[in-house]
Amino acid sequence: MRQLLNTLFITSPDIYLSLDGENVVANREKEVLARYPLHTLSGILSFSYSGASPALMGACAKRNISLSFCSPNGRFLARVCGESSGNVLLRRTQYRIADDPASSCRIARNMIFGKVHNARWSIARTKRDHALRVNVDDLAQTIETLKGLLPQILSETDLDALRGLEGAGATAYFHAFGQMILGDPTVFSFHGRNRRPPLDPVNALLSFAYSLLGNDCASALEGVGLDAYVGFLHRDRPGLTSLALDLMEELRPCMAERFVLTCINNRIFQAQDFVYQESGAVRLTDEARRIFLQRWQERKKELITHPYLEEKIPWGLVPWVQALLLSRHLRGDLEEYPPFLWR
């Protein structure tokens, strides 16, 4: 099992990363600010436009350390990949299945089943824990709607129809999402999902969480030998990590969206943590981004019992376990891909 080491987050936009021996060096205007031993890191995520040296990129690729770049606002830009360590037979199987809509649908529907199941239980948890502060009847109706979609998803054999069911589930879920937000309504009102750019604080937090989760999923897939750019539900598009987006689907409600709800409801963020731009876009301040990343790392270290393996693992290893289970299914070791079903 992959060890859950630290992820180094570079949040200042003017930091340049370089390599000195076995250390990552953070530089600003040729002045060394900090050093971090490579052997303590599982990944590096930079929100700086300054970039990194070719030597550091090569060292990270050689040691299987994920090195990714995002804009200061959290939009994913690129990942550094070294020589592929994947089994060629595994990837050929992945490509064959991706080219066959029926075979793709058999895997994708399990992922969407996991997404709708986890969304349902996220709402159920809020209904249980905050019954005096939410509209219990409205949430119960949404729960029943999502529950009714589950057998339809499992029996679906057409990708387009599956996308329709996923869309219906997302619409019902996000209709209830605003009622699950118990923070200051003058700051954290939610009227639906928007992105590129996010137009309110809730969507700004969601977009940032999705960027982090997407990076973790892409790294996990590459780590087990799969091609993160060839998906089953999300189809090929240049620069799009389609399989990572597939894997994210079942993890969004329980890892990204639940994390955002916890931060808002526990009053981790306030109005001053957001910047409102003339274009209408809303983004986190630099300090808020640091707090978000610190809390995200803490969350990844919390232990859960994996529902399929029935073993205790940190939250941060869930994408890796799911990527491993997917690779085992593609190899023929598992009859079906077992989605992550959170409770």
Coordinates of C-alpha atoms in Angstrom, one line a residue:
M1 CA 0.0 0.0 0.0
R2 CA 1.2 3.5 -0.8
Q3 CA 2.5 5.4 2.2
L4 CA 0.6 8.6 2.9
L5 CA 3.4 11.1 3.0
N6 CA 3.2 14.9 3.0
T7 CA 2.1 16.9 0.0
L8 CA 4.1 20.1 -0.4
F9 CA 1.8 23.0 -1.4
I10 CA 3.3 26.1 -2.9
T11 CA 0.8 28.9 -2.5
S12 CA 2.9 32.1 -3.2
P13 CA 2.7 33.0 -6.9
D14 CA 6.3 34.0 -7.2
I15 CA 8.1 30.9 -5.9
Y16 CA 10.4 29.0 -8.2
L17 CA 11.2 25.3 -7.3
S18 CA 14.6 23.8 -7.9
L19 CA 16.6 20.7 -6.9
D20 CA 19.6 20.6 -4.7
G21 CA 20.8 17.1 -4.0
E22 CA 17.9 15.3 -2.5
N23 CA 16.0 18.4 -1.5
V24 CA 13.3 20.6 -3.1
V25 CA 14.4 24.2 -2.8
A26 CA 11.9 27.1 -2.8
N27 CA 13.4 30.2 -4.3
R28 CA 12.2 33.8 -4.6
E29 CA 14.2 36.1 -6.8
K30 CA 17.2 33.7 -6.5
E31 CA 17.0 33.7 -2.7
V32 CA 16.5 30.4 -1.0
L33 CA 13.5 30.5 1.3
A34 CA 13.1 26.8 2.3
R35 CA 14.3 23.2 1.7
Y36 CA 12.2 20.0 1.8
P37 CA 13.7 16.5 1.7
L38 CA 12.3 14.6 -1.3
H39 CA 11.9 11.3 0.6
T40 CA 9.3 12.9 2.9
L41 CA 7.0 13.9 0.0
S42 CA 4.3 12.0 -1.9
G43 CA 3.4 15.0 -4.1
I44 CA 4.1 18.7 -4.9
L45 CA 1.2 21.0 -5.9
S46 CA 2.3 24.5 -7.0
F47 CA -0.1 27.5 -7.3
S48 CA 2.8 29.6 -8.7
Y49 CA 3.3 30.7 -12.3
S50 CA 7.1 30.7 -11.8
G51 CA 7.4 27.0 -12.3
A52 CA 10.1 24.4 -11.5
S53 CA 13.5 23.4 -12.8
P54 CA 13.8 20.5 -15.3
A55 CA 16.1 18.7 -12.8
L56 CA 13.4 18.8 -10.1
M57 CA 10.8 17.6 -12.6
G58 CA 13.1 14.6 -13.5
A59 CA 13.8 13.8 -9.9
C60 CA 10.0 13.8 -9.1
A61 CA 9.2 11.6 -12.1
K62 CA 12.0 9.1 -11.1
R63 CA 10.8 8.9 -7.5
N64 CA 7.0 8.7 -8.4
I65 CA 6.4 12.0 -6.7
S66 CA 3.4 13.8 -8.2
L67 CA 4.3 17.3 -9.4
S68 CA 1.3 19.4 -10.6
F69 CA 0.8 23.0 -11.4
C70 CA -2.3 25.1 -10.9
S71 CA -3.1 28.8 -11.4
P72 CA -3.1 30.9 -8.2
N73 CA -6.9 30.6 -8.3
G74 CA -6.7 26.8 -8.3
R75 CA -7.4 26.0 -12.0
F76 CA -5.4 22.9 -13.0
L77 CA -2.7 23.6 -15.6
A78 CA -0.4 20.6 -16.0
R79 CA 1.1 17.5 -14.4
V80 CA 4.7 16.2 -14.9
C81 CA 4.8 12.6 -15.9
G82 CA 7.9 10.6 -16.3
E83 CA 8.5 7.3 -18.1
S84 CA 5.3 5.2 -17.9
S85 CA 5.6 2.5 -15.3
G86 CA 2.3 0.9 -16.3
N87 CA 1.9 -2.6 -17.5
V88 CA 1.4 -2.3 -21.3
L89 CA -1.2 -5.1 -21.2
L90 CA -3.2 -3.2 -18.6
R91 CA -3.3 0.0 -20.6
R92 CA -4.2 -1.9 -23.8
T93 CA -7.1 -3.4 -21.9
Q94 CA -8.1 0.1 -20.7
Y95 CA -8.0 1.5 -24.3
R96 CA -10.0 -1.4 -25.7
I97 CA -12.7 -1.0 -23.1
A98 CA -12.8 2.8 -23.6
D99 CA -13.4 2.2 -27.3
D100 CA -16.4 0.0 -26.6
P101 CA -19.4 2.1 -25.3
A102 CA -21.1 -1.0 -23.8
S103 CA -18.0 -2.1 -21.9
S104 CA -17.4 1.5 -20.8
C105 CA -20.9 1.8 -19.5
R106 CA -20.5 -1.3 -17.3
I107 CA -17.7 0.4 -15.4
A108 CA -19.1 4.0 -15.5
R109 CA -22.5 3.0 -14.1
N110 CA -20.8 1.6 -11.0
M111 CA -19.0 4.9 -10.5
I112 CA -22.2 6.9 -10.9
F113 CA -24.0 4.5 -8.6
G114 CA -21.3 5.3 -6.0
K115 CA -21.8 9.0 -6.6
V116 CA -25.5 9.0 -6.2
H117 CA -25.3 6.7 -3.2
N118 CA -22.8 8.9 -1.5
A119 CA -24.8 12.0 -2.2
R120 CA -27.8 10.4 -0.7
W121 CA -26.0 9.5 2.5
S122 CA -24.4 12.9 2.7
I123 CA -27.9 14.5 2.8
A124 CA -29.1 11.8 5.2
R125 CA -26.2 12.6 7.6
T126 CA -27.2 16.3 7.6
K127 CA -30.8 15.4 8.1
R128 CA -29.9 13.2 11.1
D129 CA -27.3 15.6 12.7
H130 CA -29.1 18.9 12.2
A131 CA -32.8 18.0 12.2
L132 CA -33.8 21.1 14.1
R133 CA -32.0 23.4 11.7
V134 CA -33.0 22.0 8.3
N135 CA -36.2 21.3 6.4
V136 CA -36.4 17.6 7.2
D137 CA -39.3 16.9 4.8
D138 CA -37.5 18.5 1.8
L139 CA -34.3 16.6 2.5
A140 CA -36.2 13.4 2.9
Q141 CA -37.8 13.9 -0.5
T142 CA -34.4 14.4 -2.1
I143 CA -33.1 11.3 -0.4
E144 CA -36.0 9.3 -1.9
T145 CA -35.4 10.7 -5.3
L146 CA -31.7 9.7 -5.2
K147 CA -32.6 6.3 -3.8
G148 CA -35.0 5.8 -6.8
L149 CA -32.3 6.5 -9.3
L150 CA -30.0 3.8 -8.0
P151 CA -31.7 0.7 -9.6
Q152 CA -32.0 2.6 -12.8
I153 CA -28.3 3.4 -12.9
L154 CA -27.3 -0.2 -12.2
S155 CA -29.5 -1.5 -15.1
E156 CA -28.5 1.2 -17.6
T157 CA -26.5 0.0 -20.7
D158 CA -26.3 3.2 -22.7
L159 CA -23.7 5.9 -21.9
D160 CA -25.8 8.8 -22.9
A161 CA -28.8 7.6 -20.9
L162 CA -26.4 7.0 -17.9
R163 CA -25.2 10.6 -18.2
G164 CA -28.9 11.7 -18.1
L165 CA -29.4 9.8 -14.9
E166 CA -26.3 11.3 -13.4
G167 CA -27.5 14.7 -14.4
A168 CA -30.9 14.1 -12.7
G169 CA -29.1 13.0 -9.6
A170 CA -26.8 16.0 -9.6
T171 CA -29.8 18.4 -10.0
A172 CA -31.7 16.8 -7.1
Y173 CA -28.6 16.8 -4.9
F174 CA -27.5 20.4 -5.5
H175 CA -31.1 21.5 -5.0
A176 CA -30.7 20.2 -1.5
F177 CA -27.1 21.3 -1.1
G178 CA -27.9 24.9 -0.1
Q179 CA -30.1 23.6 2.7
M180 CA -27.1 21.7 4.1
I181 CA -25.1 24.9 4.5
L182 CA -25.6 26.2 8.0
G183 CA -23.1 29.1 7.9
D184 CA -23.7 32.8 7.5
P185 CA -26.4 32.9 4.8
T186 CA -25.4 36.4 3.8
V187 CA -22.0 35.0 2.7
F188 CA -22.7 31.4 1.9
S189 CA -25.9 31.4 0.0
F190 CA -26.0 28.7 -2.7
H191 CA -28.2 28.8 -5.8
G192 CA -26.6 26.1 -7.9
R193 CA -23.3 25.0 -9.2
N194 CA -21.3 27.5 -11.3
R195 CA -17.6 27.4 -12.4
R196 CA -15.0 28.9 -14.7
P197 CA -15.2 31.2 -12.9
P198 CA -17.0 30.5 -9.6
L199 CA -19.4 33.3 -8.9
D200 CA -19.9 32.9 -5.1
P201 CA -17.9 31.8 -2.1
V202 CA -19.5 28.3 -1.9
N203 CA -18.6 27.6 -5.6
A204 CA -15.1 29.0 -5.0
L205 CA -14.6 26.5 -2.2
L206 CA -16.1 23.6 -4.3
S207 CA -13.9 24.4 -7.3
F208 CA -10.8 24.5 -5.2
A209 CA -11.7 21.2 -3.5
Y210 CA -12.4 19.6 -6.9
S211 CA -8.9 20.7 -8.2
L212 CA -7.2 19.0 -5.3
L213 CA -9.3 15.8 -5.5
G214 CA -8.8 15.7 -9.3
N215 CA -5.0 15.9 -8.8
D216 CA -5.1 13.1 -6.2
C217 CA -7.2 10.9 -8.5
A218 CA -4.9 11.5 -11.6
S219 CA -1.8 10.7 -9.5
A220 CA -3.4 7.5 -8.1
L221 CA -4.4 6.2 -11.6
E222 CA -0.9 6.9 -13.0
G223 CA 0.6 5.3 -9.9
V224 CA -1.2 1.9 -10.5
G225 CA -0.3 1.9 -14.2
L226 CA -3.5 3.4 -15.8
D227 CA -3.7 6.3 -18.2
A228 CA -5.5 9.1 -16.5
Y229 CA -6.4 10.7 -19.8
V230 CA -8.5 7.9 -21.2
G231 CA -11.9 7.6 -19.5
F232 CA -15.1 5.6 -19.7
L233 CA -17.8 8.1 -18.9
H234 CA -15.8 11.2 -19.8
R235 CA -14.6 10.9 -23.3
D236 CA -11.3 11.9 -24.8
R237 CA -10.4 15.5 -25.0
P238 CA -6.9 17.0 -25.3
G239 CA -5.5 17.9 -21.9
L240 CA -8.4 16.4 -20.0
T241 CA -7.7 13.7 -17.4
S242 CA -10.9 11.9 -18.3
L243 CA -10.4 8.8 -16.2
A244 CA -9.5 10.9 -13.2
L245 CA -12.8 12.7 -13.7
D246 CA -14.5 9.3 -13.8
L247 CA -12.9 8.3 -10.6
M248 CA -13.8 11.6 -8.9
E249 CA -17.5 11.1 -9.5
E250 CA -18.1 8.7 -6.6
L251 CA -15.7 10.7 -4.3
R252 CA -17.1 14.2 -4.8
P253 CA -19.9 14.0 -2.3
C254 CA -17.9 12.4 0.5
M255 CA -14.5 13.9 0.0
A256 CA -14.8 17.3 -1.7
E257 CA -18.4 18.5 -1.0
R258 CA -18.6 17.1 2.5
F259 CA -15.3 18.8 3.3
V260 CA -16.6 22.1 2.0
L261 CA -19.7 21.8 4.1
T262 CA -17.7 21.0 7.2
C263 CA -15.5 24.1 6.7
I264 CA -18.5 26.4 6.2
N265 CA -20.6 25.0 9.0
N266 CA -17.7 25.1 11.4
R267 CA -17.1 28.7 10.5
I268 CA -13.6 28.1 9.2
F269 CA -14.1 30.8 6.5
Q270 CA -15.7 34.2 6.7
A271 CA -16.6 37.0 4.3
Q272 CA -13.1 38.4 4.5
D273 CA -11.6 35.2 3.1
F274 CA -12.9 35.9 -0.4
V275 CA -12.0 38.3 -3.1
Y276 CA -14.8 39.6 -5.3
Q277 CA -13.5 40.6 -8.8
E278 CA -15.1 43.1 -11.2
S279 CA -15.8 40.2 -13.7
G280 CA -18.0 38.6 -11.0
A281 CA -15.6 35.9 -10.2
V282 CA -15.0 35.0 -6.6
R283 CA -11.7 33.5 -5.3
L284 CA -10.1 32.7 -2.0
T285 CA -7.5 35.0 -0.5
D286 CA -4.0 33.7 -0.2
E287 CA -4.4 33.2 3.5
A288 CA -7.7 31.4 3.1
R289 CA -6.1 29.1 0.5
R290 CA -3.4 28.2 3.0
I291 CA -6.0 27.4 5.7
F292 CA -8.0 25.3 3.2
L293 CA -4.9 23.3 2.2
Q294 CA -3.9 22.8 5.9
R295 CA -7.4 21.5 6.7
W296 CA -7.4 19.3 3.6
Q297 CA -4.2 17.7 4.6
E298 CA -5.5 17.1 8.1
R299 CA -8.7 15.5 6.6
K300 CA -6.6 13.2 4.5
K301 CA -5.0 11.7 7.6
E302 CA -8.2 10.8 9.3
L303 CA -8.9 7.1 9.4
I304 CA -12.0 5.4 7.9
T305 CA -13.0 1.8 7.3
H306 CA -13.0 1.1 3.6
P307 CA -16.4 -0.4 2.8
Y308 CA -15.1 -3.0 0.3
L309 CA -11.7 -3.9 1.9
E310 CA -13.1 -3.6 5.4
E311 CA -9.8 -2.2 6.5
K312 CA -8.9 1.0 8.2
I313 CA -7.1 3.5 5.9
P314 CA -6.6 7.3 5.8
W315 CA -9.0 9.3 3.7
G316 CA -6.1 10.4 1.6
L317 CA -5.5 6.8 0.4
V318 CA -9.1 6.3 -0.8
P319 CA -8.3 7.5 -4.4
W320 CA -5.3 5.1 -4.5
V321 CA -7.4 2.2 -3.3
Q322 CA -10.1 2.8 -5.8
A323 CA -7.5 3.1 -8.6
L324 CA -6.0 -0.2 -7.5
L325 CA -9.4 -1.9 -7.5
L326 CA -10.1 -0.5 -11.0
S327 CA -6.9 -1.9 -12.3
R328 CA -7.7 -5.3 -10.7
H329 CA -11.0 -5.3 -12.5
L330 CA -9.4 -4.4 -15.8
R331 CA -6.9 -7.3 -15.3
G332 CA -9.8 -9.7 -14.7
D333 CA -9.1 -10.2 -11.0
L334 CA -12.5 -8.7 -10.0
E335 CA -15.7 -9.4 -11.9
E336 CA -17.0 -5.8 -11.2
Y337 CA -15.4 -2.5 -10.3
P338 CA -16.5 -1.9 -6.6
P339 CA -17.2 1.8 -6.1
F340 CA -16.6 3.5 -2.8
L341 CA -19.9 3.4 -0.9
W342 CA -19.6 5.8 2.0
R343 CA -21.7 5.5 5.1

